[in-house]
Coordinates of C-alpha atoms in Angstrom, one line a residue:
M3 CA -16.6 -10.1 -23.0
K4 CA -18.1 -6.6 -23.1
Y5 CA -16.8 -3.9 -20.8
R6 CA -18.9 -1.0 -19.7
V7 CA -18.4 2.1 -17.7
S8 CA -19.1 1.4 -14.1
S9 CA -22.6 1.7 -12.7
H10 CA -23.6 4.0 -9.9
R11 CA -23.4 1.1 -7.4
V12 CA -20.0 0.0 -8.5
F13 CA -18.7 3.6 -8.4
L14 CA -20.0 4.1 -4.8
K15 CA -18.6 0.8 -3.7
N16 CA -15.1 1.6 -5.1
A17 CA -15.3 5.1 -3.7
A18 CA -16.3 3.7 -0.3
I19 CA -13.4 1.3 -0.3
L20 CA -10.9 4.0 -1.2
T21 CA -12.3 6.4 1.3
V22 CA -12.2 4.1 4.2
S23 CA -8.7 2.9 3.4
A24 CA -7.5 6.5 2.8
L25 CA -9.1 7.6 6.0
I26 CA -7.3 5.0 8.0
L27 CA -4.0 5.6 6.3
R28 CA -4.1 9.4 6.6
A29 CA -5.1 9.0 10.2
L30 CA -2.0 6.8 10.8
S31 CA 0.2 9.3 9.0
L32 CA -1.3 12.2 11.1
L33 CA -0.8 10.3 14.3
L34 CA 2.8 9.6 13.3
R35 CA 3.3 13.3 12.6
V36 CA 2.0 14.1 16.1
W37 CA 4.3 11.5 17.7
L38 CA 7.3 12.8 15.7
A39 CA 6.5 16.4 16.7
Q40 CA 6.8 15.3 20.3
K41 CA 10.1 13.4 19.6
I42 CA 12.0 15.9 17.4
G43 CA 10.0 19.1 17.8
P44 CA 8.8 21.6 15.1
A45 CA 12.4 22.4 14.0
G46 CA 13.0 18.7 13.4
I47 CA 9.7 18.4 11.4
G48 CA 10.8 21.4 9.4
Q49 CA 14.2 19.9 8.6
Y50 CA 12.5 16.6 7.4
Q51 CA 10.1 18.6 5.3
L52 CA 13.0 20.4 3.6
I53 CA 14.6 17.0 2.8
L54 CA 11.3 15.8 1.3
S55 CA 10.9 19.0 -0.7
I56 CA 14.3 18.5 -2.4
F57 CA 13.3 14.8 -3.0
L58 CA 9.9 15.5 -4.6
P59 CA 11.2 16.9 -8.0
A60 CA 13.0 13.5 -8.5
V61 CA 9.7 11.8 -7.7
S62 CA 8.0 13.9 -10.4
I63 CA 10.6 12.8 -13.0
A64 CA 10.3 9.2 -12.0
S65 CA 6.5 8.8 -11.8
G66 CA 4.8 12.2 -12.2
G67 CA 2.3 11.3 -14.9
I68 CA 2.6 7.6 -15.3
S69 CA -0.3 6.5 -13.1
L70 CA -2.6 8.8 -15.1
T71 CA -1.2 7.3 -18.3
V72 CA -1.9 3.7 -17.3
T73 CA -5.4 4.7 -16.1
R74 CA -6.2 6.5 -19.4
L75 CA -4.8 3.8 -21.7
T76 CA -6.6 1.0 -19.8
S77 CA -9.9 3.0 -19.7
L78 CA -9.7 3.7 -23.4
A79 CA -9.1 0.0 -24.2
L80 CA -12.1 -0.9 -22.1
G81 CA -14.2 1.8 -23.7
Q82 CA -13.3 0.5 -27.1
Q83 CA -14.0 -3.1 -26.1
K84 CA -10.3 -4.1 -26.6
P85 CA -9.2 -5.6 -23.3
G86 CA -6.4 -7.6 -25.0
R87 CA -4.5 -4.4 -25.4
I88 CA -4.3 -3.7 -21.7
R89 CA -1.3 -5.9 -20.7
S90 CA 0.8 -4.6 -23.6
G91 CA 0.0 -1.0 -22.6
V92 CA 0.9 -1.6 -18.9
R93 CA 4.1 -3.3 -19.8
R94 CA 5.2 -0.4 -22.1
C95 CA 4.3 2.1 -19.3
L96 CA 6.4 0.1 -16.8
L97 CA 9.4 0.2 -19.1
F98 CA 8.9 3.9 -19.7
S99 CA 8.6 4.7 -16.0
L100 CA 11.6 2.6 -15.0
C101 CA 13.8 4.4 -17.5
F102 CA 12.8 7.7 -16.1
S103 CA 13.1 6.5 -12.5
V104 CA 16.7 5.3 -13.0
F105 CA 17.6 8.6 -14.6
A106 CA 16.1 10.5 -11.6
C107 CA 17.8 8.2 -9.1
L108 CA 21.3 8.8 -10.7
L109 CA 20.6 12.6 -10.9
L110 CA 19.6 12.7 -7.2
I111 CA 22.7 10.7 -6.1
L112 CA 25.1 12.9 -8.0
S113 CA 23.5 16.1 -6.7
A114 CA 22.8 15.1 -3.1
R115 CA 26.0 16.4 -1.6
P116 CA 25.9 20.0 -3.1
L117 CA 22.2 20.2 -2.4
S118 CA 22.7 19.3 1.2
A119 CA 25.5 21.7 1.6
A120 CA 23.6 24.6 0.0
F121 CA 20.1 24.1 1.5
L122 CA 20.1 21.6 4.3
G123 CA 22.7 23.0 6.6
G124 CA 25.6 20.7 5.7
E125 CA 26.7 17.6 3.8
S126 CA 25.7 15.4 6.8
Y127 CA 22.2 15.2 5.3
A128 CA 23.4 13.9 1.9
P129 CA 22.9 10.2 3.1
C130 CA 19.2 11.0 3.5
L131 CA 18.9 11.9 -0.2
W132 CA 21.0 8.9 -1.2
V133 CA 18.7 6.5 0.6
L134 CA 15.6 8.2 -0.7
S135 CA 16.9 7.9 -4.3
L136 CA 16.7 4.1 -4.0
S137 CA 13.0 4.2 -3.6
L138 CA 12.3 5.9 -7.0
P139 CA 12.1 2.7 -9.2
F140 CA 9.8 1.1 -6.7
M141 CA 7.6 4.2 -6.6
S142 CA 7.3 4.4 -10.3
A143 CA 6.4 0.7 -10.7
G144 CA 3.9 0.9 -7.9
A145 CA 2.3 4.0 -9.5
C146 CA 1.9 2.2 -12.8
L147 CA 0.1 -0.8 -11.3
R148 CA -2.1 1.4 -9.1
G149 CA -3.2 3.2 -12.2
Y150 CA -4.2 -0.1 -13.8
F151 CA -6.2 -1.2 -10.8
L152 CA -8.1 2.1 -10.7
A153 CA -9.0 1.8 -14.4
M154 CA -10.2 -1.8 -13.8
R155 CA -12.4 -0.5 -10.9
C156 CA -10.5 -2.9 -8.6
T157 CA -9.9 -0.6 -5.6
I158 CA -9.3 -3.2 -2.9
R159 CA -5.9 -4.2 -4.3
P160 CA -4.3 -0.7 -4.4
A161 CA -5.9 0.0 -1.0
L162 CA -4.2 -3.1 0.4
S163 CA -0.9 -2.1 -1.2
E164 CA -1.0 1.4 0.2
G165 CA -2.1 0.1 3.6
F166 CA 0.8 -2.3 3.6
E167 CA 3.1 0.6 2.7
Q168 CA 1.7 3.0 5.4
V169 CA 1.6 0.4 8.2
S170 CA 5.1 -0.9 7.4
G171 CA 6.4 2.7 7.3
V172 CA 5.0 3.6 10.7
L173 CA 6.3 0.3 12.1
F174 CA 9.8 0.9 10.7
V175 CA 9.9 4.5 12.1
W176 CA 8.8 3.4 15.5
L177 CA 11.3 0.5 15.6
S178 CA 14.2 2.7 14.5
F179 CA 13.4 5.4 17.1
S180 CA 12.8 2.8 19.8
L181 CA 15.7 0.5 19.2
L182 CA 18.4 2.8 17.8
Q183 CA 17.4 6.0 19.6
P184 CA 18.8 8.8 17.4
S185 CA 21.0 11.3 19.2
T186 CA 21.1 14.0 16.5
L187 CA 18.6 15.5 14.2
G188 CA 20.6 14.1 11.2
Q189 CA 20.2 10.6 12.5
A190 CA 16.5 11.0 13.1
C191 CA 16.0 12.2 9.5
F192 CA 18.1 9.3 8.2
Y193 CA 16.0 6.8 10.1
M194 CA 12.8 8.3 8.8
T195 CA 14.0 8.3 5.2
A196 CA 15.2 4.7 5.5
A197 CA 11.9 3.6 6.8
S198 CA 10.2 5.3 3.9
V199 CA 12.4 3.5 1.4
L200 CA 11.8 0.1 3.0
S201 CA 8.0 0.6 3.0
E202 CA 8.1 1.6 -0.7
M203 CA 10.0 -1.6 -1.5
V204 CA 7.6 -3.8 0.4
S205 CA 4.5 -2.1 -1.1
C206 CA 5.8 -2.4 -4.6
L207 CA 6.6 -6.1 -4.3
F208 CA 3.1 -6.7 -2.8
C209 CA 1.5 -4.7 -5.7
V210 CA 3.4 -6.8 -8.3
L211 CA 2.0 -10.0 -6.8
L212 CA -1.5 -8.5 -6.8
Y213 CA -1.2 -7.4 -10.4
T214 CA 0.1 -10.8 -11.6
Q215 CA -2.8 -12.6 -9.9
H216 CA -5.4 -10.1 -11.3
V217 CA -4.1 -10.3 -14.9
H218 CA -4.2 -14.1 -14.9
R219 CA -7.7 -14.1 -13.5
F220 CA -9.5 -11.3 -15.4
L221 CA -7.4 -10.9 -18.6
P222 CA -6.7 -14.5 -19.6
G223 CA -7.2 -14.1 -23.4
R224 CA -4.6 -13.4 -26.1
E225 CA -2.6 -10.3 -25.7
E226 CA -3.1 -7.7 -28.5
H227 CA -0.7 -5.0 -29.7
Y228 CA -1.7 -1.5 -28.5
P229 CA -1.5 0.7 -31.6
H230 CA 0.5 3.9 -31.3
V231 CA 1.1 3.2 -27.6
G232 CA 4.4 5.1 -27.5
R233 CA 2.8 8.2 -28.9
S234 CA 0.0 7.9 -26.5
I235 CA 2.3 7.5 -23.5
C236 CA 4.3 10.6 -24.5
H237 CA 1.1 12.6 -25.1
I238 CA -0.4 11.8 -21.7
T239 CA 2.7 11.3 -19.6
L240 CA 5.0 14.2 -20.6
P241 CA 2.6 17.0 -19.8
G242 CA 1.9 15.4 -16.4
T243 CA 5.5 14.8 -15.7
L244 CA 6.5 18.3 -16.7
S245 CA 3.7 19.7 -14.7
Y246 CA 4.6 17.7 -11.6
A247 CA 8.3 18.4 -12.0
A248 CA 7.9 22.1 -12.6
R249 CA 5.5 22.5 -9.8
N250 CA 7.6 20.5 -7.4
C251 CA 10.7 22.3 -8.4
L252 CA 9.0 25.6 -7.7
N253 CA 7.5 24.2 -4.5
M254 CA 11.0 23.2 -3.5
A255 CA 12.1 26.8 -4.1
V256 CA 9.1 28.0 -2.0
N257 CA 10.0 25.6 0.9
L258 CA 13.6 26.7 0.8
L259 CA 12.7 30.3 0.6
I260 CA 10.4 30.2 3.7
P261 CA 13.0 29.6 6.4
A262 CA 15.4 32.0 4.6
G263 CA 12.7 34.7 4.3
L264 CA 11.8 34.3 8.0
M265 CA 15.5 34.7 8.9
R266 CA 15.7 37.9 6.8
Y267 CA 12.5 39.1 8.6
G268 CA 14.4 38.8 11.9
A269 CA 14.0 35.3 13.2
D270 CA 17.1 33.1 14.1
S271 CA 17.7 29.9 12.2
T272 CA 16.1 27.6 14.9
A273 CA 13.0 29.8 15.3
A274 CA 12.6 30.1 11.5
M275 CA 12.8 26.3 11.1
A276 CA 10.4 25.8 13.9
Q277 CA 7.8 28.1 12.4
Y278 CA 8.2 26.5 9.0
G279 CA 7.9 23.0 10.5
M280 CA 4.8 23.9 12.4
L281 CA 3.1 25.4 9.4
E282 CA 4.1 22.9 6.7
G283 CA 4.7 19.7 8.7
M284 CA 2.1 20.0 11.4
V285 CA -0.7 22.3 10.4
M286 CA -1.0 21.6 6.6
P287 CA -1.4 17.8 7.0
F288 CA -4.1 18.4 9.5
V289 CA -6.0 20.9 7.4
T290 CA -5.9 18.7 4.3
F291 CA -6.8 15.5 6.2
P292 CA -10.6 15.8 5.5
A293 CA -9.8 15.7 1.8
V294 CA -9.4 11.9 2.0
F295 CA -13.2 11.8 1.5
L296 CA -12.7 13.5 -1.8
T297 CA -9.4 12.0 -2.9
A298 CA -10.9 8.6 -3.3
A299 CA -13.7 9.9 -5.6
S300 CA -11.2 12.1 -7.5
S301 CA -9.1 9.1 -8.5
L302 CA -12.1 7.2 -9.7
L303 CA -13.4 10.2 -11.7
I304 CA -10.4 9.9 -14.1
P305 CA -11.5 6.6 -15.7
E306 CA -15.1 7.6 -15.5
A307 CA -14.5 10.8 -17.5
A308 CA -12.1 9.1 -19.9
Q309 CA -14.5 6.4 -20.9
A310 CA -17.4 8.9 -21.2
M311 CA -15.2 10.9 -23.5
A312 CA -14.2 7.8 -25.5
Q313 CA -17.9 7.1 -26.1
N314 CA -18.6 10.7 -27.0
D315 CA -21.1 10.9 -24.2
Q316 CA -21.2 14.7 -23.6
K317 CA -24.4 14.4 -21.5
G318 CA -22.7 11.9 -19.2
V319 CA -19.6 14.2 -18.9
S320 CA -21.8 17.2 -17.9
S321 CA -23.8 15.1 -15.4
L322 CA -20.6 13.7 -13.8
A323 CA -18.9 17.1 -13.5
T324 CA -22.1 18.7 -12.0
K325 CA -22.5 16.0 -9.4
A326 CA -18.8 16.0 -8.5
L327 CA -18.6 19.8 -8.1
R328 CA -21.8 20.0 -6.1
L329 CA -20.8 17.3 -3.6
T330 CA -17.4 18.9 -3.3
F331 CA -18.8 22.3 -2.3
L332 CA -21.4 20.7 0.0
F333 CA -18.6 18.9 1.8
S334 CA -15.8 21.5 1.9
M335 CA -17.8 24.5 3.1
P336 CA -18.9 22.8 6.4
V337 CA -15.3 21.6 6.9
A338 CA -14.1 25.1 6.6
C339 CA -16.6 26.3 9.2
L340 CA -15.4 23.6 11.6
F341 CA -11.8 24.6 11.3
F342 CA -12.8 28.3 11.7
F343 CA -14.8 27.8 14.8
F344 CA -12.9 25.0 16.5
G345 CA -9.4 25.5 15.1
V346 CA -7.8 26.8 18.3
P347 CA -9.0 24.0 20.6
L348 CA -8.0 21.5 18.0
G349 CA -4.4 22.9 18.0
E350 CA -4.2 22.9 21.7
M351 CA -5.5 19.3 21.9
C352 CA -3.4 17.8 19.2
Y353 CA -0.1 19.7 19.4
Q354 CA -0.5 21.5 22.8
S355 CA 0.0 24.7 20.7
T356 CA -2.3 27.7 20.6
Q357 CA -0.3 29.0 17.6
A358 CA -1.1 25.8 15.6
G359 CA -4.8 26.3 16.4
Q360 CA -4.6 29.9 15.2
F361 CA -3.1 28.7 11.9
F362 CA -6.0 26.2 11.6
R363 CA -8.5 29.0 11.9
L364 CA -6.6 31.3 9.6
L365 CA -6.3 28.7 6.8
A366 CA -10.0 27.6 7.1
P367 CA -11.3 29.8 4.3
L368 CA -8.8 28.1 1.9
T369 CA -9.9 24.5 2.5
P370 CA -12.8 24.6 0.0
L371 CA -10.4 25.9 -2.7
W372 CA -7.8 23.2 -2.0
Y373 CA -10.5 20.4 -1.9
L374 CA -12.0 21.8 -5.1
D375 CA -8.7 21.7 -6.9
T376 CA -8.4 18.0 -6.2
I377 CA -11.7 17.2 -7.9
V378 CA -11.3 19.7 -10.8
D379 CA -7.8 18.5 -11.6
S380 CA -8.9 14.9 -11.8
L381 CA -11.8 15.8 -14.1
L382 CA -9.6 17.8 -16.4
K383 CA -7.1 14.9 -16.6
G384 CA -9.9 12.4 -17.4
L385 CA -11.2 14.8 -20.2
D386 CA -7.7 15.0 -21.9
Q387 CA -7.1 18.5 -20.5
Q388 CA -3.8 17.8 -18.7
T389 CA -2.0 20.5 -20.7
P390 CA -4.1 23.4 -19.5
S391 CA -3.9 21.9 -16.0
F392 CA -0.2 21.8 -16.3
L393 CA -0.1 25.5 -17.3
Y394 CA -2.3 26.5 -14.4
N395 CA -0.3 24.6 -11.8
T396 CA 3.0 25.8 -13.1
L397 CA 1.7 29.4 -13.2
D398 CA 0.5 29.0 -9.6
A399 CA 3.8 27.7 -8.4
A400 CA 5.8 30.4 -10.2
V401 CA 3.7 33.2 -8.8
R402 CA 3.8 31.6 -5.3
T403 CA 7.6 31.5 -5.5
G404 CA 7.9 35.1 -6.5
L405 CA 5.5 36.3 -3.8
I406 CA 7.3 34.3 -1.1
W407 CA 10.6 35.8 -2.2
L408 CA 9.1 39.3 -2.2
L409 CA 6.8 39.3 0.9
L410 CA 8.4 37.1 3.5
P411 CA 11.3 39.4 4.3
I412 CA 8.8 42.3 4.7
W413 CA 5.8 40.7 6.5
G414 CA 7.1 37.4 7.8
L415 CA 4.5 34.7 8.1
R416 CA 1.8 37.2 7.2
G417 CA 3.4 37.4 3.8
Y418 CA 3.2 33.6 3.4
I419 CA -0.5 33.6 4.4
V420 CA -1.3 36.4 1.9
T421 CA 0.6 34.4 -0.8
L422 CA -1.5 31.3 -0.1
F423 CA -4.7 33.2 -0.4
L424 CA -3.8 34.9 -3.7
C425 CA -2.4 31.8 -5.4
S426 CA -5.2 29.5 -4.2
I427 CA -7.9 31.8 -5.4
G428 CA -6.2 32.3 -8.8
N429 CA -5.5 28.6 -9.4
A430 CA -9.1 27.6 -8.4
F431 CA -10.6 30.3 -10.7
L432 CA -8.6 29.2 -13.8
S433 CA -9.1 25.5 -13.3
L434 CA -12.8 25.8 -12.6
R435 CA -13.4 28.1 -15.5
R436 CA -11.7 25.6 -17.8
L437 CA -13.8 22.7 -16.5
L438 CA -17.1 24.6 -16.8
K439 CA -16.3 25.3 -20.4
V440 CA -15.2 21.8 -21.4
A441 CA -18.1 20.1 -19.5
G442 CA -20.7 22.6 -20.6
I443 CA -22.1 23.2 -17.1
H444 CA -22.9 26.2 -14.9
L445 CA -22.0 26.9 -11.2
S446 CA -24.8 27.5 -8.7
V447 CA -23.2 29.7 -6.1
T448 CA -26.3 30.0 -3.9
R449 CA -27.2 26.3 -3.7
W450 CA -23.7 24.8 -3.8
I451 CA -21.7 27.4 -1.8
L452 CA -23.7 29.8 0.3
A453 CA -26.4 27.4 1.5
P454 CA -24.1 24.8 3.0
A455 CA -21.9 27.4 4.5
L456 CA -24.8 29.1 6.2
F457 CA -26.3 25.8 7.3
C458 CA -23.1 24.7 9.1
V459 CA -22.5 28.2 10.6
L460 CA -25.9 27.8 12.3
L461 CA -25.1 24.3 13.4
C462 CA -21.8 25.3 14.9
Q463 CA -23.3 27.9 17.3
P464 CA -24.9 25.4 19.7
A465 CA -21.8 23.2 19.5
R466 CA -19.7 26.3 20.5
L467 CA -21.9 26.9 23.5
L468 CA -21.6 23.3 24.5
F469 CA -17.8 23.3 24.3
A470 CA -17.7 26.6 26.2
S471 CA -19.5 25.0 29.1
R472 CA -17.4 21.8 29.2
P473 CA -14.0 22.3 27.4
T474 CA -12.8 18.7 27.3
P475 CA -11.5 16.6 24.4
W476 CA -14.6 14.3 24.5
V477 CA -16.9 17.3 24.3
L478 CA -14.8 18.8 21.5
G479 CA -15.2 15.6 19.5
L480 CA -18.9 15.7 20.0
C481 CA -19.0 19.3 18.9
L482 CA -17.2 18.4 15.7
L483 CA -19.5 15.4 15.1
F484 CA -22.8 17.3 15.5
P485 CA -22.2 19.7 12.5
L486 CA -20.8 16.8 10.4
I487 CA -24.0 14.7 11.0
G488 CA -26.0 17.7 9.9
T489 CA -23.8 18.0 6.9
F490 CA -24.3 14.4 6.0
W491 CA -28.1 15.0 6.2
L492 CA -27.7 17.9 3.9
L493 CA -25.7 15.8 1.4
R494 CA -28.4 13.1 1.4
W495 CA -31.1 15.7 1.0
S496 CA -29.3 17.4 -1.9
S497 CA -28.5 14.1 -3.7
R498 CA -31.9 13.6 -5.3
T499 CA -30.3 12.4 -8.5
R500 CA -27.7 9.7 -8.7
L501 CA -24.3 9.8 -10.2
P502 CA -24.7 9.2 -13.9
R503 CA -25.1 5.6 -15.0
F504 CA -23.3 5.1 -18.4
T505 CA -24.2 2.3 -20.7

């Protein structure tokens, strides 16, 4: 059986499946955040974010680069017409990731008590980290199998698995809060972490069943040995794991420094945690929510780019990168305009907070850079450029940590905003420059950036007048929809050429 790089129609079908599923799941997550903010307040959201920030370095060690590794190895086997190697490669990756996840689990269990005492306000939060550590083997196994499905262009199965995880997680949180009714912030955080672990277990078991069924159906032939698979796993996984671990360790330092810096600026502990919770736990998930439309495509770009590179198709690589960058800019610029013009009413409607709306508007110019980073990072990984990507991400996190430590005690939240702008611009510049060089393409600033931004600014003006005359949630939704429809028309008009069809 001959395997080829997916056609334009298959690519769009898979992207549509991932986009719809990601949109539903992120919407559920966002609604859960809004509900939790009403239950435990911004300070509680901030405390939960700190727990997760300490947990994320362990996640990086357990499964940081393994999904990319499985996707790359499977894509290379398909590109070389050697599908019999796939099962062997996936099994080796599973063994590799489980060893790392057990190590990360033990490390987190042993360090939970001192970390809680030093950074979370007391050892009473150590059980949250102990419970979270149990999810690491399930997370790493699930990441391996999702990487396999993405490489096989079978997007429905990982979408079902992630949907199962998200729905079960929301259900577990709702049941625990409704039936057990936590009386303290520590209990609330414990219930949320326990719900997260249970949902990871359920999702992993479901993913294993889907993988077993898929392998028996689509890879029934004799299994072949994957040559030099150990070397390939180390070559692909270690840079990604080191990148994720270093970046998440530095991000953990940033998250721990923010409340401390705000307290040094003059805020008390409760106010500092509330400001941190509002920015990181309430505003950031909302601002990054539209990225679900790009996240699906970004995950599919890795196998597309990897197979094009395996076939030495430089023209295909250039065409793929050009189309991906153009659509990213054409999407992200209008989204930034919407957050800028309608951020304040969005904050008042969703969180009953004018301050949250002001943060929406303040962070609007950064959304194109954040969305661009998602696409560029995936393309670089697919083109075997994970080491430069690791260096850029690590440098970004290190500079961010230093600036947070330096500026927050002097300027407060303004120092954090300045840090976000400087680091986001620097990281986007370095990553984009590398991609343009490797793919051999050029950036059209006028057509890709200035034109869609100006187009959406013009469309937002009548929408603003309409909302000013009738400031209701329904009218706000209509005002947001009108520029998006215009943006969709712009995307269709600009897409005169299809995504590259590799043969």
